[in-house]
XYZ file of C-alpha atoms in Angstrom:
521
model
C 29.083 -4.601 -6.677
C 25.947 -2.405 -7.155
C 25.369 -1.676 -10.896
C 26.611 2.271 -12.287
C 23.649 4.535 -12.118
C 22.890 6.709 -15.292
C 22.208 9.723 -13.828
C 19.424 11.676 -15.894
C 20.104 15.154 -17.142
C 18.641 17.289 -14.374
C 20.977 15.663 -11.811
C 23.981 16.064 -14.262
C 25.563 19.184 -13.763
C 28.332 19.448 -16.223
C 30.390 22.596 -15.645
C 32.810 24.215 -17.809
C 33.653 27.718 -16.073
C 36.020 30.039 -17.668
C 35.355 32.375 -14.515
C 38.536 31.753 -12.779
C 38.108 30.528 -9.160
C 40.272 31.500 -5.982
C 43.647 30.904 -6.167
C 44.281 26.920 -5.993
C 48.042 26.846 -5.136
C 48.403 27.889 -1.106
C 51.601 28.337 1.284
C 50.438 24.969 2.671
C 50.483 23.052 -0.541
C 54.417 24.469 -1.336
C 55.318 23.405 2.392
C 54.206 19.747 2.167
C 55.587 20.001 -1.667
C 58.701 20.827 -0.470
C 58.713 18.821 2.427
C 58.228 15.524 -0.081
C 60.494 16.384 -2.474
C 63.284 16.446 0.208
C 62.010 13.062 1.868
C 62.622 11.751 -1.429
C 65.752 13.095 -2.673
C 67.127 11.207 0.384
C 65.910 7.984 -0.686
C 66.294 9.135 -4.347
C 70.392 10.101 -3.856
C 71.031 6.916 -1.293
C 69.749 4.831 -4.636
C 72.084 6.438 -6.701
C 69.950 8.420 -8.879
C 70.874 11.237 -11.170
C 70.717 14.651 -9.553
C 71.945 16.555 -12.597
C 68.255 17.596 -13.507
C 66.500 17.423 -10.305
C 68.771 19.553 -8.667
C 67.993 22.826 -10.360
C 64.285 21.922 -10.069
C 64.166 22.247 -5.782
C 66.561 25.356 -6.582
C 64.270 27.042 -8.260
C 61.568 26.040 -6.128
C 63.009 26.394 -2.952
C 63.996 30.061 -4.767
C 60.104 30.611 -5.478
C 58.679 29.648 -2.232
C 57.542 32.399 -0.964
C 57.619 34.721 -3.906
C 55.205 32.641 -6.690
C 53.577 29.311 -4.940
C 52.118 28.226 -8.335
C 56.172 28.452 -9.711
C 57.256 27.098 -6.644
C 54.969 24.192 -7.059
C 55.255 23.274 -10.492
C 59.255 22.444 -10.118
C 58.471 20.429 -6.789
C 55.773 18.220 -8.321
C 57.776 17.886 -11.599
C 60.953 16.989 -8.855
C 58.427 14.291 -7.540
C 57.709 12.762 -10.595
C 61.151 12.586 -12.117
C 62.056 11.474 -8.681
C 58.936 8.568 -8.649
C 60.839 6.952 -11.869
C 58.334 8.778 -14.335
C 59.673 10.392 -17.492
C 58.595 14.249 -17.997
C 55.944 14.771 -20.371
C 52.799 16.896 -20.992
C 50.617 14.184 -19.495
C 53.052 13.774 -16.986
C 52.364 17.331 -16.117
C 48.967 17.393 -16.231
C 48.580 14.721 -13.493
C 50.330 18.200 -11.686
C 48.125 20.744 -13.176
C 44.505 18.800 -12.113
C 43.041 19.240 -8.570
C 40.208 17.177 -7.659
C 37.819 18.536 -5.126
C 34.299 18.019 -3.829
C 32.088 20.978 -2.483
C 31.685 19.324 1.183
C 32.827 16.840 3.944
C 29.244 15.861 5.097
C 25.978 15.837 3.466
C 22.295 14.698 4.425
C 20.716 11.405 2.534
C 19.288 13.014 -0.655
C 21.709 16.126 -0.663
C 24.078 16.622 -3.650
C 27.063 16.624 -3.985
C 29.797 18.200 -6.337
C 32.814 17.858 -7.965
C 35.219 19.079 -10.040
C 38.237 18.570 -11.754
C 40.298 22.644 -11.140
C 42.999 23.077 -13.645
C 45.574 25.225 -11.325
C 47.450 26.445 -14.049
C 47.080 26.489 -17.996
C 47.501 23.066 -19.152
C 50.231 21.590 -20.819
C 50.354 20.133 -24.907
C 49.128 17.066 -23.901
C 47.634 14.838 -26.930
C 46.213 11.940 -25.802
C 42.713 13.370 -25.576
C 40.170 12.562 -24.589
C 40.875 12.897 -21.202
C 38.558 11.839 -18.204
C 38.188 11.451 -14.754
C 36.147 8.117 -14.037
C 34.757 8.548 -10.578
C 34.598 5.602 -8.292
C 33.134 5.100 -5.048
C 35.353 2.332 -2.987
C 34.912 0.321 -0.090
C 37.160 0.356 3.351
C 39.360 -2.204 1.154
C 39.524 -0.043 -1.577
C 37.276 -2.202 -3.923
C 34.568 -0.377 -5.778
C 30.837 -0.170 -4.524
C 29.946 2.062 -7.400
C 30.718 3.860 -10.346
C 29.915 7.544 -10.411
C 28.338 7.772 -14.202
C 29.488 9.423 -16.637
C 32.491 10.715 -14.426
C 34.232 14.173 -15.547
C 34.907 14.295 -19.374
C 37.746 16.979 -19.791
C 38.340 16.380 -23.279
C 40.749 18.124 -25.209
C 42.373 19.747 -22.478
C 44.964 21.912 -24.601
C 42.834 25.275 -24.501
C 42.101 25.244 -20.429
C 43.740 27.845 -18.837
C 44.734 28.060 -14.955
C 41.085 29.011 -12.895
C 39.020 26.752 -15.120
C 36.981 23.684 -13.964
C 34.900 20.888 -14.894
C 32.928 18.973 -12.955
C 29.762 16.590 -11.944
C 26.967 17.081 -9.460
C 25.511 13.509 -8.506
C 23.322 12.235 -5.049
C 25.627 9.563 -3.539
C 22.898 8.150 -1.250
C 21.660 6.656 -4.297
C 24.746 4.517 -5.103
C 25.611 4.210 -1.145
C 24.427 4.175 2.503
C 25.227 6.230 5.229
C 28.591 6.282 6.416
C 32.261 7.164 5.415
C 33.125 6.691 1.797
C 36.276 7.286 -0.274
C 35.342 9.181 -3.887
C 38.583 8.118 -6.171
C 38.908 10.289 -9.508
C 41.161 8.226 -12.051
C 42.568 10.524 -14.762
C 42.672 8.625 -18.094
C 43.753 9.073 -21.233
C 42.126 8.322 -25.015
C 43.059 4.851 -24.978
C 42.159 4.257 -21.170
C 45.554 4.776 -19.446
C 45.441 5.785 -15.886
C 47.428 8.483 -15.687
C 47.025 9.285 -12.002
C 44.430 8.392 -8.969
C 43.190 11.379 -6.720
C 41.218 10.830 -3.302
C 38.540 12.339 -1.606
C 36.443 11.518 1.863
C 33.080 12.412 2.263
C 30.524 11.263 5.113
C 26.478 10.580 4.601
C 24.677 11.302 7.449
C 20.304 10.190 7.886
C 18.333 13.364 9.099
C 21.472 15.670 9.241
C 19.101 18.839 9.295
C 16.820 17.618 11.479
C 19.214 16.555 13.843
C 21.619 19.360 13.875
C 18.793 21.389 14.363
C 17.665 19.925 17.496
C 21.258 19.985 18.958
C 21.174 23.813 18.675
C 17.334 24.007 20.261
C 19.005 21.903 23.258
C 21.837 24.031 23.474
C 20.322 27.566 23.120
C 17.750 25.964 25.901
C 20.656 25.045 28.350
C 21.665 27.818 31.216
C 25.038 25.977 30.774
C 27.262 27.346 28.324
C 30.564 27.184 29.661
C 31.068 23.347 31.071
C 33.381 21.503 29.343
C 30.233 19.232 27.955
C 28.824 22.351 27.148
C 31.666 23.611 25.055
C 32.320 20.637 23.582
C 29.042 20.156 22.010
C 28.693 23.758 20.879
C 32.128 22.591 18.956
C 31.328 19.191 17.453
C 28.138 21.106 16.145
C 29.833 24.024 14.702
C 32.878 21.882 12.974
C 29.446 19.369 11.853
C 27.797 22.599 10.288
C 30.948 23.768 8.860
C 31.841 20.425 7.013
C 28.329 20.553 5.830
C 28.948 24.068 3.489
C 32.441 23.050 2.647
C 35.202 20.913 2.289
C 36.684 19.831 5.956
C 39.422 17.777 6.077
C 41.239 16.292 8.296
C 45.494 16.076 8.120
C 46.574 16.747 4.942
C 42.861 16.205 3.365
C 42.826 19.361 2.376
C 46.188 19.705 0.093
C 45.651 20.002 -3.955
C 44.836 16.330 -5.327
C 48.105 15.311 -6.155
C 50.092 16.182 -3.170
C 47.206 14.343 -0.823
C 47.395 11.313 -3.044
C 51.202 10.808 -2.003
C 50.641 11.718 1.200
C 47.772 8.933 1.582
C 50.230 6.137 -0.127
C 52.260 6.729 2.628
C 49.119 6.958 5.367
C 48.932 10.231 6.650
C 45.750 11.278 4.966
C 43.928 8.803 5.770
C 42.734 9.687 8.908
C 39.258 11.871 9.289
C 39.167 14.880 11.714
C 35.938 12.995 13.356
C 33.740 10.270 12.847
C 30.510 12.810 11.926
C 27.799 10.103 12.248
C 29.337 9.599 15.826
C 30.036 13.190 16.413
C 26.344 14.161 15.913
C 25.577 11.344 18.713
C 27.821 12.800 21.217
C 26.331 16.805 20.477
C 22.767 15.126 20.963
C 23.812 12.924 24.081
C 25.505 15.650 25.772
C 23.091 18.555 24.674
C 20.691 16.546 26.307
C 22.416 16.004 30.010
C 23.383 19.639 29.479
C 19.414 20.672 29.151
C 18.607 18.152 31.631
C 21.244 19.808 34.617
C 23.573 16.939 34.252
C 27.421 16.666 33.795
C 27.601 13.814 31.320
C 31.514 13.915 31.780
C 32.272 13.039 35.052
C 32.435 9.943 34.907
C 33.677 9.191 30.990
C 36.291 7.515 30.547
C 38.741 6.460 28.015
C 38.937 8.342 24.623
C 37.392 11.431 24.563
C 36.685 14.137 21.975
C 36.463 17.277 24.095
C 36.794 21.121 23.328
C 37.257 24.486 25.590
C 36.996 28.447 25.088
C 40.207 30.092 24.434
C 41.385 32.231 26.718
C 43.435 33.855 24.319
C 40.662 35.005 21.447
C 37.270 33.495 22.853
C 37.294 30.435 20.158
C 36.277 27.220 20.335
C 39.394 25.017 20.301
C 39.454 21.414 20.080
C 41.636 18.450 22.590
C 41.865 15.028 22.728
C 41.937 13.395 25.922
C 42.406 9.502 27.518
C 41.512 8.930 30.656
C 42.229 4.890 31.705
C 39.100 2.817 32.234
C 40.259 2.403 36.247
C 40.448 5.506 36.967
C 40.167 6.621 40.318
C 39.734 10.615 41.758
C 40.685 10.130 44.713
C 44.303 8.956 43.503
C 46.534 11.093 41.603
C 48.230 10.127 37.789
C 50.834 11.347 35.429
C 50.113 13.645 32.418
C 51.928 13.870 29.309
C 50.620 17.054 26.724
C 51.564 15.863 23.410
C 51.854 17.888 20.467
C 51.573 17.386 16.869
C 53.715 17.911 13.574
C 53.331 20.214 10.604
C 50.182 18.721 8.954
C 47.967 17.061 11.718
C 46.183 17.946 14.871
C 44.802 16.662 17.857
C 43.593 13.318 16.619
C 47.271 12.367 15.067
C 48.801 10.523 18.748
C 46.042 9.019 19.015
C 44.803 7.732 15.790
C 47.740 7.131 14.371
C 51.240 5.499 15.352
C 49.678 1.728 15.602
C 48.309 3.763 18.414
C 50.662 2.876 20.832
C 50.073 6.433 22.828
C 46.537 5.741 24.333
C 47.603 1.880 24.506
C 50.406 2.615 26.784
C 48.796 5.368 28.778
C 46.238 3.017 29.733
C 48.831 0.376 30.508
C 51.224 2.589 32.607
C 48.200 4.697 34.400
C 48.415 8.141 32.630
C 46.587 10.661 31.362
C 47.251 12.023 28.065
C 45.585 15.052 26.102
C 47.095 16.320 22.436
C 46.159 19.866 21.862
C 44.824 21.478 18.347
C 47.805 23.957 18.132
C 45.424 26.314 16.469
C 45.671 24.205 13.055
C 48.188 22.162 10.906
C 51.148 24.360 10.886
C 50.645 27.230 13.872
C 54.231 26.219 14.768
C 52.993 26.612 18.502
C 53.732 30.779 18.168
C 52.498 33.030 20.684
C 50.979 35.271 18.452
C 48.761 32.865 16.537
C 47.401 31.677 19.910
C 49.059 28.291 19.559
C 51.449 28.393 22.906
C 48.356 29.560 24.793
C 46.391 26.635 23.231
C 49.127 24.222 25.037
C 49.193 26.005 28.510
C 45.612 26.205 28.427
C 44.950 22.726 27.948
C 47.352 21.222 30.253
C 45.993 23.872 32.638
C 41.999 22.287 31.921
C 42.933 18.982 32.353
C 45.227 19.394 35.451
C 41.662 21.404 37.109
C 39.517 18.647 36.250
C 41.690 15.706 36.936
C 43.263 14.694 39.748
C 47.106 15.404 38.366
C 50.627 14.391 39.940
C 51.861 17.869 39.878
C 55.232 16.562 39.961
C 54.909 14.128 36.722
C 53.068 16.592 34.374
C 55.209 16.209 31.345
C 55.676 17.676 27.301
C 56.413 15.392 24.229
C 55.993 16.492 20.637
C 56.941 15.444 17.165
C 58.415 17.343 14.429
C 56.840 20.826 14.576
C 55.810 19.750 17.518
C 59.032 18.912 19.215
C 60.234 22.330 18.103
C 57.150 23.300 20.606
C 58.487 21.128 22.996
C 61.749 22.576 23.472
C 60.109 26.712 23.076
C 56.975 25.969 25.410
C 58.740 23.481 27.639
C 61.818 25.390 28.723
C 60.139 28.447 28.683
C 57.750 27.093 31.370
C 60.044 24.696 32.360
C 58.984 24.751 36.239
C 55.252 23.373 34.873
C 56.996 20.167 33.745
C 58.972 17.302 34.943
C 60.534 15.792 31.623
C 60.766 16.958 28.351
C 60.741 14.433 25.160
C 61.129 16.328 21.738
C 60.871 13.520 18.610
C 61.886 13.941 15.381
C 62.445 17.919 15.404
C 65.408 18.731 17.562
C 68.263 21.520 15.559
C 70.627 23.966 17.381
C 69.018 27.653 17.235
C 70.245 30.261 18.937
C 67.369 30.795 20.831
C 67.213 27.325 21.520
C 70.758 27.968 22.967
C 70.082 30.730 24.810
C 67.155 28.994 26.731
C 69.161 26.257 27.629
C 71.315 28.343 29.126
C 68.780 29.761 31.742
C 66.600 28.060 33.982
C 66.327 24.582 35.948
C 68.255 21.502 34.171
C 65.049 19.827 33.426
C 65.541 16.117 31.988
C 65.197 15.284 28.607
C 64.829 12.379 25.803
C 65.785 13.255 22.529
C 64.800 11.274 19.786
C 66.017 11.241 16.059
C 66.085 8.665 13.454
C 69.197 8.150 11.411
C 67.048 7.764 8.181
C 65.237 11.424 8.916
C 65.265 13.324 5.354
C 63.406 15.949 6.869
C 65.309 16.578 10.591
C 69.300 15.983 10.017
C 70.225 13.589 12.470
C 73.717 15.481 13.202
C 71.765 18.218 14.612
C 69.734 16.276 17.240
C 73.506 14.485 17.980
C 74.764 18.094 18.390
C 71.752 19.638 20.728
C 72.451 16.466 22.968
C 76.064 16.602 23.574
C 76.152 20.548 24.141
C 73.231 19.978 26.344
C 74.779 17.182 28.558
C 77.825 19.938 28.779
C 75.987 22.680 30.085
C 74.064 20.131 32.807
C 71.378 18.867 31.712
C 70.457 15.144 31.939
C 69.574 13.736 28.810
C 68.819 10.395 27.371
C 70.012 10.496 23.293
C 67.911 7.811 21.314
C 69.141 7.401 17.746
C 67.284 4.640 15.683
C 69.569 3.193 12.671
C 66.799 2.538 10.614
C 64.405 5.110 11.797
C 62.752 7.848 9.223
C 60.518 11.214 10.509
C 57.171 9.207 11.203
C 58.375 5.784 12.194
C 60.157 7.019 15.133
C 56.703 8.389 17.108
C 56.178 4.764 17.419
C 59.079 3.191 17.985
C 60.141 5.379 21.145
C 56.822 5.115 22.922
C 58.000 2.820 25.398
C 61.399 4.319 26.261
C 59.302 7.587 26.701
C 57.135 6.301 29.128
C 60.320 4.385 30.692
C 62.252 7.561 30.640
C 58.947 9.724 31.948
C 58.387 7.246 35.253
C 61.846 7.729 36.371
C 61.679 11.411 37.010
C 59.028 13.797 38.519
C 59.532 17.244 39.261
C 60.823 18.435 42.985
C 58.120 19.979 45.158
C 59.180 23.876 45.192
C-alpha cells in the first residue's frame, strides 16, 4: 500500500461555499428512488416486516414525485433506510442529505481534480461531530492503494443549509497511475463510525491534451466525415472531451451518492460508459485510416464501439455492435436490436448479464447491436428521438451487413421491453420475432396494437420475484394475446427478480428466435 500523501497548502483547496449550487435533487434521482424503495418493500413485506411506518413514507413520496423532488426524495431514502434494518436518526439522515461528487470523469497526469461533499438539503440535528469524509483510493478488489489526505472535514454540520459544499482539490497521479480508479468517500462520525460509503469512478489518462488534440487535427484533415469510422471517432472524441470538463458517468454513475451506492451493491453501477484510455486509441487508430483514405472497419470484427448521425436531429448517437469472429459477407446472418432498461444504455447487453448476449451471438452466428435510446430513461418516445434511434440503427447495420431479412428481430428489457412491444408492432413487418423481458403490462394502446397488424411471434418473459413488473400482468398480456392469434411462448421463472431474468432467458431467446423468420412479402 503506497504511504498517504500530505498534500501542502497550495494543492489543498478547502471549500466552504454558502453560494448555493444548482439544484442537486433531479427527476432521475426520485425515479431510481422510487424504483428501490418498491424493489425492497417486496423483499421487505415477504420477510414480514412492519409496514405501519413505511407505508405513509412511499405515500407521501409517491404523492411528491413530481410536485417537490427534494420532498419526494427525502421519504424514499428515509423508506430505504428503515427498510435496510437501520433505525431513523439525524445521522441516519444525513447519510441522505450528503452527495459526493467529483468535478470530472477523465483527467490528464498532473491535472486536478475536485471534490466535494453537497449538502442537498439543510442538515439534520446530528451531534456526533466532527464529521468527515476520509477519501480512499481502492484497487479493482476494493483494497486501498491510497489515502486521499486530509479527506473532507465537515465538522459541525448542524448550521449547513441545502446548496452548501465542502470539498478537496488533490492531483491523483501522484498517489496512482494511469488507469481506472474507484475514489470511496467514508462518512464518519467523532468517534470514527462509518456512517455510510459513497463511490466515485474517475480515469487518468498520459498526454490527454496532446493526444486529443491530434485526433481533432486528423479529423478536421480527413475529406471523410460521414463513414461510419468517421462518425465514430468524431464521437469517442467528443464524449472523451466532454468527460474531461465534467462528470460522465456511465448507468446510474451519475445519481446523488447515496442512491448510486445501493445501486453499485447490487452491480449496476459498476460498469463505465467506455474504457477512455482505450477509447482515445480507437479515435487515433481510426482518425488515422480515415486521413490516410482507408476504411478501418471493414473488416473488424467482434465487439465494436461504433456511432452514426441522427437522422432525426443531426447528433452524434452512440451503438454497440458484435459481429462473430467467422464472419463471412458473402453469407447472410440473423440480427437481434436489443434495447435497454430505465438507467443504462448501449453498453448494458453487452457488459453486463455474465455477458451471455455477445457469448451466444457468437455461438449461434448472429449479429447483435443495442442502441443508445437517446439516454437512460428516453422511454424509446418518438418525440425525444429515441424510436428513430432504434429504426435507424437496425436500418445502419442491416446496409452494412449482410442481414437475413427474414430473421431481423427486437428484444428489450424493462423500459426497454415496453419499446419492444411500441416499436416492434408498430413496425411489425421489419421483424420476425418479438421478445419483451421483464416489462410486459396490459395498456390500452398496447391492446389496441395487438389488435391490428400481422400475428408476429412472441416470447414473453417475467420473473415471479419482479417487485418492479407484476408478474400477473405479463400472465395477462400472454393469454389475451394467444386469444386474439398470436403465437406466443410465456416464460415465467419461479425464482426470477427484474435483472436476473436478462440472463437467464438468453438461451430460450435465441432457441425461440431460430425457429421463426419472417415470410418473404
Amino acid at each position: 500500500m503506497r504511504k498517504p500523501l500530505l498534500l501542502s497548502a497550495l494543492s489543498i483547496v478547502m471549500l466552504a461555499c454558502l453560494l448555493p449550487v444548482r439544484a442537486q435533487v433531479m427527476q432521475a434521482d426520485v425515479l431510481f428512488a422510487r424504483l428501490s424503495a418498491n424493489t425492497r418493500r417486496m423483499a421487505y413485506e415477504q420477510s414480514g416486516g412492519e409496514m405501519r411506518l413505511i407505508a405513509p413514507l412511499l405515500a407521501e413520496a409517491d404523492k411528491n414525485t413530481m410536485s417537490d423532488a427534494v420532498k419526494a426524495y427525502r421519504a424514499y431514502t428515509q423508506a430505504l433506510v428503515m427498510m435496510g434494518g437501520t433505525k431513523w436518526t439525524p445521522d441516519a439522515e444525513l447519510t441522505t442529505a450528503l452527495d459526493f461528487a467529483i468535478s470530472a470523469k477523465v483527467i490528464g497526469t498532473g491535472e486536478h481534480l475536485q471534490t466535494r461533499a453537497v449538502f442537498l438539503f439543510d442538515a439534520p440535528p446530528a451531534t456526533n461531530a466532527p464529521y468527515r469524509m476520509e477519501l480512499e483510493i481502492l484497487r479493482s478488489d476494493n483494497s486501498t492503494e491510497a489515502f486521499v489526505q486530509p479527506g473532507i472535514v465537515l465538522g459541525d454540520v448542524k448550521s449547513r443549509r441545502g446548496g452548501e459544499t465542502i470539498g478537496l482539490t488533490f492531483d491523483p497521479s501522484k498517489l496512482v497511475g494511469p488507469g481506472l480508479h474507484v475514489l470511496r468517500a467514508t462518512l464518519k462520525d467523532a468517534q470514527g463510525n462509518a456512517l455510510y460509503q459513497y463511490y466515485r469512478s474517475f480515469f487518468i489518462v498520459s498526454d490527454l491534451n496532446k493526444r486529443m488534440a491530434a485526433v481533432e487535427k486528423a479529423l478536421e484533415l480527413s475529406s471523410d466525415q460521414q463513414s461510419v469510422a468517421a462518425t465514430s471517432a468524431r464521437y469517442l472524441l467528443e464524449t472523451i472531451r466532454q468527460a474531461h470538463q465534467t462528470y460522465l458517468g456511465g448507468s446510474f454513475q451519475n445519481l446523488i451518492g447515496y442512491l448510486h451506492t445501493g445501486y453499485r451493491t447490487v452491480g449496476l453501477a459498476t460498469s463505465e460508459l467506455m474504457d477512455f484510455e482505450a477509447a482515445l486509441d480507437q479515435a487515433t487508430q481510426l482518425s488515422a485510416a480515415i486521413k490516410e483514405g482507408r476504411n478501418p472497419l471493414s473488416e473488424s470484427r467482434g465487439d465494436l464501439r461504433l456511432a452514426y448521425r441522427s437522422s432525426f436531429d443531426g447528433k452524434l448517437v452512440p451503438y454497440r455492435l458484435y459481429v462473430p469472429k467467422n464472419y463471412d459477407k458473402s453469407k447472410s446472418y440473423p440480427m437481434i436490436t436489443l434495447l435497454h432498461g430505465a438507467g443504462g444504455d448501449e453498453n448494458n447487453f453487452f457488459d453486463g448479464y455474465q455477458k451471455l448476449w455477445p457469448k451466444t451471438a457468437e455461438e449461434r452466428g448472429y449479429i447483435i447491436v443495442a442502441v443508445n435510446g437517446r439516454g437512460p430513461v428516453s422511454g424509446y418516445a418518438k418525440a425525444n428521438g429515441a424510436e428513430q434511434d432504434v429504426l435507424d440503427v437496425t436500418a445502419l447495420v442491416q446496409k452494412n451487413y449482410n442481414i437475413d431479412p427474414g430473421r431481423v428481430y427486437l428484444a428489450g428489457h424493462s423500459m426497454g421491453s415496453a419499446g419492444t412491444w411500441a416499436i416492434g408492432l408498430e413496425y411489425r413487418d421489419r421483424f420476425a420475432a418479438l421478445a419483451p423481458i421483464a416489462g410486459t403490462r396490459m395498456t390500452p394502446a398496447l391492446e389496441t396494437a395487438l389488435k391490428a397488424g400481422r400475428k408476429i411471434p412472441i416470447i414473453i418473459v417475467a420473473g415471479a420475484k419482479d417487485a418492479l413488473v407484476p408478474v400477473a400482468g405479463c400472465r395477462d398480456v400472454a393469454e389475451k394475446a394467444k386469444a386474439m392469434g398470436y403465437e406466443v411462448k410465456y416464460l415465467e421463472y419461479p425464482d426470477g427478480d427484474h435483472l436476473s431474468v436478462v440472463a437467464s432467458s438468453v438461451k430460450d431467446i435465441f432457441d425461440w428466435f431460430d425457429a421463426h423468420r419472417k415470410a418473404a412479402p
